Amino acid sequence: MVHSETGDLFDDARSPLPAFRDGFERWLAQARRSGALARESSEEVYRHLWTVLTKWCVSQTPPVHLESIQAADLEAFIASRSGASGPDQALSPRYVWRLLHLVDRVLNQRHRRLGLPANTAASDLLDSRPDWRYANATEADPLPEHLDASQARQLVDYLSQARPRSTASQRPAVQGWQDLRNRSAVALQLGAGLGPGDVRSLTLSDVVVAGGRRKDLPWKLQVPATGSAPAHEAPIAGWAGLLLKHWLDVRSANAIAGEQLFPSTKTGKPWGKVAQYQAVRQVLQAAGFDDDVVRGGSFRLRHTFALRQLRRGRSADEVARWLGIVDAASMTRYQRVLYAPVDDVV
């Protein structure tokens, strides 16, 4: 008889459900304490994985128990999900990798706590399938999307149109201070390798002018710590420094309040995530890029900066410091890209 998920299932001492629930919740509590789950979204993903697996195990005849689950059971579950409707149930190799790693960790913790022999069903199954085992390896990661040489030049030209010209007839092509703010922020993403969180966190005091080649030109940023990235210094490309200087002049002339380098309003209100995301999209669209470039634009610009610096002979360690990256694997992704030079872009 196949058990349902209601009724006497909760009262049946032979039901595998309590063990599945207890095993996951104990693993989750430990992961929270250790900091292994830094984001709420990650917890939701793992809970969804475990819930779907639990439902399948409970519904089998006879039910599949957590302590005695075998590689064949896990393989049967994975096969049962193939073709299931919904994008969150399409079992890509990465999905399977995450599922089997979760099962292995829950099993290890539960069996150690109960003093039971180790159950290596999940790890054995993973080892038997190279396409699953290496699905999350660095070599399997998609290469970072970036602008090619002509695209980078196109964007630099568009952004630089906002700078004052040498003659009165060549007025900056901007539509108010917000447009100049948006272009200047994008310029720092392409010309200094900043991520979107870096842009929003910058204050006026983070802009360094002293010590540069030109006494009045910003040449580096002291980027505050954001998320998992430590505080770090980032050099500014010359063309981006010129645009940033113009923004600072206009910001002062408009008496924009507060200490944020790129505020949302004249009163100094901080720039929100969604508003900044939309601003980047608007800039890229106005620069003439299609939807493929506009999507994920902020990180595409950061990747372009990193790849250009590596191509110019900068060491991976140096570029990592400029980006605020502490994970060496992230730099390996950049080094796998053969990127053509972009003259004078960054």
CSV table of C-alpha atoms in Angstrom, one decimal:
chain,number,residue,atom,x,y,z
A,1,MET,CA,0.0,0.0,0.0
A,2,VAL,CA,1.4,3.4,-1.0
A,3,HIS,CA,1.3,5.9,1.9
A,4,SER,CA,-0.4,9.2,1.4
A,5,GLU,CA,1.1,12.5,2.8
A,6,THR,CA,-1.9,12.9,5.2
A,7,GLY,CA,-3.8,11.0,7.7
A,8,ASP,CA,-2.1,8.3,9.8
A,9,LEU,CA,1.3,9.1,8.1
A,10,PHE,CA,2.1,11.4,11.0
A,11,ASP,CA,1.2,8.8,13.6
A,12,ASP,CA,2.8,5.8,11.9
A,13,ALA,CA,6.0,4.9,13.7
A,14,ARG,CA,7.1,3.1,10.6
A,15,SER,CA,6.8,6.2,8.4
A,16,PRO,CA,10.1,7.6,7.1
A,17,LEU,CA,8.7,11.1,7.3
A,18,PRO,CA,9.9,12.0,10.8
A,19,ALA,CA,13.5,11.0,10.0
A,20,PHE,CA,13.5,13.0,6.8
A,21,ARG,CA,12.2,16.1,8.7
A,22,ASP,CA,14.5,15.7,11.6
A,23,GLY,CA,17.5,15.0,9.5
A,24,PHE,CA,17.0,18.1,7.3
A,25,GLU,CA,16.1,20.5,10.2
A,26,ARG,CA,19.2,19.5,12.2
A,27,TRP,CA,21.4,19.9,9.2
A,28,LEU,CA,19.8,23.3,8.4
A,29,ALA,CA,20.3,24.5,12.0
A,30,GLN,CA,24.0,23.5,11.9
A,31,ALA,CA,24.5,25.2,8.5
A,32,ARG,CA,23.0,28.4,9.9
A,33,ARG,CA,25.2,28.4,12.9
A,34,SER,CA,28.3,27.8,10.9
A,35,GLY,CA,27.4,30.5,8.4
A,36,ALA,CA,27.4,28.0,5.5
A,37,LEU,CA,24.0,29.4,4.4
A,38,ALA,CA,24.5,33.1,4.1
A,39,ARG,CA,21.4,33.8,2.0
A,40,GLU,CA,17.8,33.1,2.7
A,41,SER,CA,17.3,32.2,-1.0
A,42,SER,CA,19.8,29.3,-0.6
A,43,GLU,CA,17.9,27.9,2.3
A,44,GLU,CA,14.7,28.0,0.2
A,45,VAL,CA,16.4,26.1,-2.6
A,46,TYR,CA,17.6,23.4,-0.2
A,47,ARG,CA,14.3,23.1,1.5
A,48,HIS,CA,12.6,22.7,-1.9
A,49,LEU,CA,15.0,20.0,-2.9
A,50,TRP,CA,14.5,18.1,0.3
A,51,THR,CA,10.7,18.4,0.2
A,52,VAL,CA,10.5,16.9,-3.3
A,53,LEU,CA,12.8,14.1,-2.4
A,54,THR,CA,10.9,13.4,0.9
A,55,LYS,CA,7.5,13.2,-0.9
A,56,TRP,CA,8.9,10.8,-3.4
A,57,CYS,CA,10.5,8.5,-0.8
A,58,VAL,CA,7.3,8.5,1.4
A,59,SER,CA,5.1,7.6,-1.6
A,60,GLN,CA,7.1,4.5,-2.7
A,61,THR,CA,5.9,0.9,-2.0
A,62,PRO,CA,7.5,0.1,0.4
A,63,PRO,CA,8.5,3.6,1.6
A,64,VAL,CA,12.2,4.5,1.3
A,65,HIS,CA,13.7,5.3,4.7
A,66,LEU,CA,16.4,7.9,5.1
A,67,GLU,CA,18.9,5.7,7.1
A,68,SER,CA,18.7,2.9,4.5
A,69,ILE,CA,18.4,4.9,1.3
A,70,GLN,CA,20.5,3.5,-1.5
A,71,ALA,CA,22.1,4.9,-4.7
A,72,ALA,CA,19.5,3.0,-6.7
A,73,ASP,CA,16.7,4.8,-4.9
A,74,LEU,CA,18.3,8.2,-5.6
A,75,GLU,CA,18.9,7.3,-9.2
A,76,ALA,CA,15.2,6.3,-9.5
A,77,PHE,CA,14.1,9.6,-7.9
A,78,ILE,CA,16.2,11.6,-10.3
A,79,ALA,CA,14.9,9.6,-13.3
A,80,SER,CA,11.3,10.2,-12.1
A,81,ARG,CA,11.8,13.9,-12.2
A,82,SER,CA,13.0,14.0,-15.8
A,83,GLY,CA,10.5,15.8,-17.9
A,84,ALA,CA,8.6,17.1,-14.9
A,85,SER,CA,6.9,20.5,-15.6
A,86,GLY,CA,8.3,23.7,-14.3
A,87,PRO,CA,11.8,25.2,-14.6
A,88,ASP,CA,12.6,24.5,-10.9
A,89,GLN,CA,12.1,20.8,-11.6
A,90,ALA,CA,14.3,20.4,-14.6
A,91,LEU,CA,17.1,18.2,-13.4
A,92,SER,CA,20.2,19.8,-14.9
A,93,PRO,CA,23.6,18.3,-13.9
A,94,ARG,CA,24.0,21.2,-11.4
A,95,TYR,CA,20.6,20.5,-9.9
A,96,VAL,CA,21.6,16.9,-9.4
A,97,TRP,CA,25.0,17.9,-8.0
A,98,ARG,CA,23.3,20.1,-5.4
A,99,LEU,CA,20.7,17.5,-4.5
A,100,LEU,CA,23.3,14.7,-4.0
A,101,HIS,CA,25.6,16.9,-2.0
A,102,LEU,CA,22.7,17.9,0.2
A,103,VAL,CA,21.7,14.2,0.8
A,104,ASP,CA,25.3,13.3,1.5
A,105,ARG,CA,25.6,16.1,4.1
A,106,VAL,CA,22.3,15.2,5.9
A,107,LEU,CA,23.2,11.5,5.9
A,108,ASN,CA,26.7,12.2,7.3
A,109,GLN,CA,25.4,14.3,10.1
A,110,ARG,CA,22.5,12.1,11.1
A,111,HIS,CA,24.6,8.9,11.0
A,112,ARG,CA,27.3,10.4,13.1
A,113,ARG,CA,24.8,11.7,15.7
A,114,LEU,CA,23.0,8.3,15.9
A,115,GLY,CA,26.2,6.3,15.8
A,116,LEU,CA,25.2,4.4,12.7
A,117,PRO,CA,27.6,3.2,9.9
A,118,ALA,CA,28.2,5.7,7.2
A,119,ASN,CA,25.8,5.7,4.3
A,120,THR,CA,27.7,6.8,1.1
A,121,ALA,CA,24.8,6.2,-1.3
A,122,ALA,CA,24.7,9.9,-2.5
A,123,SER,CA,28.5,10.2,-2.8
A,124,ASP,CA,28.8,6.8,-4.6
A,125,LEU,CA,26.1,7.8,-7.1
A,126,LEU,CA,27.8,11.2,-7.7
A,127,ASP,CA,31.2,9.5,-8.2
A,128,SER,CA,29.7,7.1,-10.8
A,129,ARG,CA,28.5,10.0,-13.1
A,130,PRO,CA,31.3,12.4,-14.2
A,131,ASP,CA,28.7,14.7,-15.8
A,132,TRP,CA,27.1,15.2,-12.4
A,133,ARG,CA,30.3,15.0,-10.3
A,134,TYR,CA,32.0,17.8,-12.2
A,135,ALA,CA,28.8,19.9,-12.9
A,136,ASN,CA,29.8,22.5,-10.4
A,137,ALA,CA,33.5,22.5,-11.1
A,138,THR,CA,35.2,25.7,-12.2
A,139,GLU,CA,35.8,24.4,-15.7
A,140,ALA,CA,32.0,23.8,-16.1
A,141,ASP,CA,31.1,27.4,-15.1
A,142,PRO,CA,30.0,29.6,-18.0
A,143,LEU,CA,32.6,32.0,-19.1
A,144,PRO,CA,32.0,35.6,-17.9
A,145,GLU,CA,30.1,37.7,-20.3
A,146,HIS,CA,31.9,40.8,-21.4
A,147,LEU,CA,32.0,43.5,-24.1
A,148,ASP,CA,34.2,43.0,-27.1
A,149,ALA,CA,36.6,45.7,-28.3
A,150,SER,CA,34.1,47.5,-30.5
A,151,GLN,CA,31.4,47.3,-27.9
A,152,ALA,CA,33.6,48.7,-25.2
A,153,ARG,CA,34.7,51.6,-27.5
A,154,GLN,CA,31.0,52.2,-28.4
A,155,LEU,CA,30.1,52.5,-24.7
A,156,VAL,CA,33.1,54.7,-23.8
A,157,ASP,CA,32.2,57.1,-26.6
A,158,TYR,CA,28.6,57.3,-25.5
A,159,LEU,CA,29.5,57.9,-21.8
A,160,SER,CA,32.2,60.5,-22.7
A,161,GLN,CA,29.6,62.6,-24.6
A,162,ALA,CA,28.5,63.8,-21.2
A,163,ARG,CA,31.8,65.6,-20.6
A,164,PRO,CA,32.2,69.3,-21.3
A,165,ARG,CA,33.7,70.1,-24.7
A,166,SER,CA,36.3,72.6,-25.6
A,167,THR,CA,33.9,74.9,-27.5
A,168,ALA,CA,30.6,76.3,-26.4
A,169,SER,CA,28.8,74.7,-29.4
A,170,GLN,CA,29.7,71.3,-28.1
A,171,ARG,CA,27.5,71.0,-25.1
A,172,PRO,CA,27.4,67.8,-23.0
A,173,ALA,CA,24.7,65.4,-24.4
A,174,VAL,CA,22.9,64.8,-21.1
A,175,GLN,CA,19.4,65.2,-19.9
A,176,GLY,CA,19.8,66.6,-16.3
A,177,TRP,CA,21.9,65.6,-13.4
A,178,GLN,CA,20.3,62.2,-13.1
A,179,ASP,CA,21.5,61.3,-16.6
A,180,LEU,CA,25.0,62.4,-15.8
A,181,ARG,CA,24.9,60.4,-12.5
A,182,ASN,CA,23.8,57.3,-14.4
A,183,ARG,CA,26.5,57.6,-17.0
A,184,SER,CA,29.2,58.3,-14.4
A,185,ALA,CA,28.2,55.3,-12.3
A,186,VAL,CA,28.3,53.1,-15.4
A,187,ALA,CA,31.7,54.6,-16.3
A,188,LEU,CA,33.1,53.4,-12.9
A,189,GLN,CA,31.7,49.9,-13.5
A,190,LEU,CA,33.6,49.7,-16.9
A,191,GLY,CA,36.5,51.9,-16.0
A,192,ALA,CA,37.2,50.7,-12.4
A,193,GLY,CA,35.6,47.2,-12.2
A,194,LEU,CA,32.9,48.1,-9.6
A,195,GLY,CA,30.0,45.9,-8.9
A,196,PRO,CA,26.5,47.4,-8.4
A,197,GLY,CA,26.8,47.2,-4.6
A,198,ASP,CA,30.1,49.0,-4.8
A,199,VAL,CA,28.6,51.8,-6.8
A,200,ARG,CA,25.8,52.3,-4.3
A,201,SER,CA,28.1,52.2,-1.3
A,202,LEU,CA,30.6,54.9,-2.4
A,203,THR,CA,30.7,58.2,-0.6
A,204,LEU,CA,32.4,61.5,-1.6
A,205,SER,CA,35.3,60.8,0.7
A,206,ASP,CA,36.0,57.5,-1.1
A,207,VAL,CA,37.1,59.4,-4.2
A,208,VAL,CA,40.9,59.9,-4.2
A,209,VAL,CA,42.3,62.9,-6.1
A,210,ALA,CA,45.6,63.6,-4.2
A,211,GLY,CA,48.7,61.8,-5.5
A,212,GLY,CA,47.5,61.3,-9.1
A,213,ARG,CA,49.1,62.4,-12.3
A,214,ARG,CA,46.7,65.4,-12.5
A,215,LYS,CA,46.1,67.3,-9.3
A,216,ASP,CA,42.4,67.8,-10.0
A,217,LEU,CA,41.5,64.4,-11.5
A,218,PRO,CA,40.2,61.4,-9.5
A,219,TRP,CA,42.4,58.4,-10.1
A,220,LYS,CA,41.4,55.8,-7.6
A,221,LEU,CA,38.5,54.8,-5.2
A,222,GLN,CA,38.6,53.5,-1.7
A,223,VAL,CA,35.7,51.0,-2.0
A,224,PRO,CA,34.0,50.1,1.3
A,225,ALA,CA,33.4,46.5,2.2
A,226,THR,CA,30.1,45.1,0.8
A,227,GLY,CA,28.7,41.7,1.4
A,228,SER,CA,31.5,39.2,1.3
A,229,ALA,CA,33.9,41.5,-0.5
A,230,PRO,CA,36.5,43.3,1.7
A,231,ALA,CA,37.3,47.0,1.5
A,232,HIS,CA,39.7,47.6,-1.3
A,233,GLU,CA,41.2,50.2,-3.6
A,234,ALA,CA,40.3,50.4,-7.3
A,235,PRO,CA,42.1,52.4,-9.9
A,236,ILE,CA,40.1,54.6,-12.3
A,237,ALA,CA,40.7,54.7,-16.0
A,238,GLY,CA,41.6,58.2,-17.2
A,239,TRP,CA,38.5,58.6,-19.4
A,240,ALA,CA,36.3,57.5,-16.4
A,241,GLY,CA,38.1,59.9,-14.1
A,242,LEU,CA,37.3,62.8,-16.4
A,243,LEU,CA,33.6,61.9,-16.3
A,244,LEU,CA,33.7,61.5,-12.6
A,245,LYS,CA,35.3,64.9,-12.1
A,246,HIS,CA,32.5,66.4,-14.2
A,247,TRP,CA,29.9,64.6,-12.1
A,248,LEU,CA,31.4,65.9,-8.9
A,249,ASP,CA,31.4,69.5,-10.3
A,250,VAL,CA,27.7,69.2,-11.3
A,251,ARG,CA,26.8,67.5,-8.1
A,252,SER,CA,28.3,70.5,-6.2
A,253,ALA,CA,26.7,73.1,-8.5
A,254,ASN,CA,23.3,71.5,-7.9
A,255,ALA,CA,23.8,71.5,-4.1
A,256,ILE,CA,23.0,67.9,-3.9
A,257,ALA,CA,22.9,66.9,-0.2
A,258,GLY,CA,24.4,64.0,1.7
A,259,GLU,CA,27.6,62.0,1.4
A,260,GLN,CA,26.6,59.4,-1.1
A,261,LEU,CA,28.6,59.7,-4.3
A,262,PHE,CA,25.6,58.7,-6.4
A,263,PRO,CA,22.4,59.6,-4.5
A,264,SER,CA,18.9,59.0,-5.6
A,265,THR,CA,17.6,62.5,-5.0
A,266,LYS,CA,18.9,66.0,-4.4
A,267,THR,CA,18.2,65.5,-0.7
A,268,GLY,CA,20.9,62.7,-0.6
A,269,LYS,CA,18.6,59.7,-0.4
A,270,PRO,CA,20.6,56.5,-1.1
A,271,TRP,CA,20.2,54.9,-4.5
A,272,GLY,CA,18.1,51.7,-4.3
A,273,LYS,CA,19.0,48.4,-6.0
A,274,VAL,CA,16.1,48.4,-8.4
A,275,ALA,CA,16.6,52.0,-9.4
A,276,GLN,CA,20.3,51.5,-10.1
A,277,TYR,CA,19.6,48.4,-12.1
A,278,GLN,CA,17.1,50.2,-14.2
A,279,ALA,CA,19.5,53.1,-14.7
A,280,VAL,CA,22.2,50.8,-16.0
A,281,ARG,CA,19.7,49.3,-18.5
A,282,GLN,CA,18.7,52.7,-19.6
A,283,VAL,CA,22.3,53.8,-20.3
A,284,LEU,CA,23.1,50.7,-22.2
A,285,GLN,CA,19.9,50.9,-24.3
A,286,ALA,CA,20.6,54.6,-25.0
A,287,ALA,CA,24.2,53.7,-26.1
A,288,GLY,CA,22.6,51.5,-28.8
A,289,PHE,CA,23.1,48.0,-27.4
A,290,ASP,CA,20.6,45.2,-28.0
A,291,ASP,CA,18.9,43.2,-25.3
A,292,ASP,CA,21.6,40.5,-25.1
A,293,VAL,CA,24.1,43.1,-23.9
A,294,VAL,CA,21.6,45.0,-21.7
A,295,ARG,CA,20.7,41.9,-19.7
A,296,GLY,CA,23.2,41.5,-16.8
A,297,GLY,CA,24.9,44.7,-17.9
A,298,SER,CA,26.4,45.6,-14.5
A,299,PHE,CA,28.5,42.5,-14.2
A,300,ARG,CA,29.3,42.4,-17.9
A,301,LEU,CA,31.0,45.8,-17.5
A,302,ARG,CA,32.9,44.5,-14.4
A,303,HIS,CA,34.0,41.4,-16.3
A,304,THR,CA,35.2,43.6,-19.2
A,305,PHE,CA,37.4,45.6,-16.9
A,306,ALA,CA,38.9,42.5,-15.3
A,307,LEU,CA,39.6,40.8,-18.6
A,308,ARG,CA,41.2,43.9,-20.1
A,309,GLN,CA,43.6,44.3,-17.1
A,310,LEU,CA,44.6,40.6,-17.3
A,311,ARG,CA,45.2,41.0,-21.0
A,312,ARG,CA,47.5,44.0,-20.4
A,313,GLY,CA,49.7,41.8,-18.2
A,314,ARG,CA,48.4,42.6,-14.8
A,315,SER,CA,48.7,39.7,-12.4
A,316,ALA,CA,45.6,37.8,-11.3
A,317,ASP,CA,46.3,38.7,-7.7
A,318,GLU,CA,46.5,42.4,-8.5
A,319,VAL,CA,43.3,42.4,-10.5
A,320,ALA,CA,41.6,40.4,-7.7
A,321,ARG,CA,42.6,43.1,-5.2
A,322,TRP,CA,41.1,45.8,-7.4
A,323,LEU,CA,37.9,43.9,-7.7
A,324,GLY,CA,37.7,42.9,-4.1
A,325,ILE,CA,37.7,39.2,-4.9
A,326,VAL,CA,39.0,36.8,-2.3
A,327,ASP,CA,38.0,33.6,-4.2
A,328,ALA,CA,40.8,32.5,-6.5
A,329,ALA,CA,38.4,30.3,-8.5
A,330,SER,CA,36.7,33.5,-9.8
A,331,MET,CA,39.9,34.7,-11.3
A,332,THR,CA,40.4,31.3,-13.0
A,333,ARG,CA,37.3,31.9,-15.0
A,334,TYR,CA,38.7,35.2,-16.3
A,335,GLN,CA,42.0,33.6,-17.2
A,336,ARG,CA,40.2,31.1,-19.4
A,337,VAL,CA,39.0,33.9,-21.7
A,338,LEU,CA,41.2,34.9,-24.6
A,339,TYR,CA,40.3,38.6,-24.8
A,340,ALA,CA,41.4,40.9,-27.6
A,341,PRO,CA,43.0,44.2,-26.5
A,342,VAL,CA,40.8,47.3,-26.2
A,343,ASP,CA,43.0,50.3,-26.8
A,344,ASP,CA,42.7,53.0,-24.1
A,345,VAL,CA,39.4,51.7,-22.8
A,346,VAL,CA,40.6,51.0,-19.2
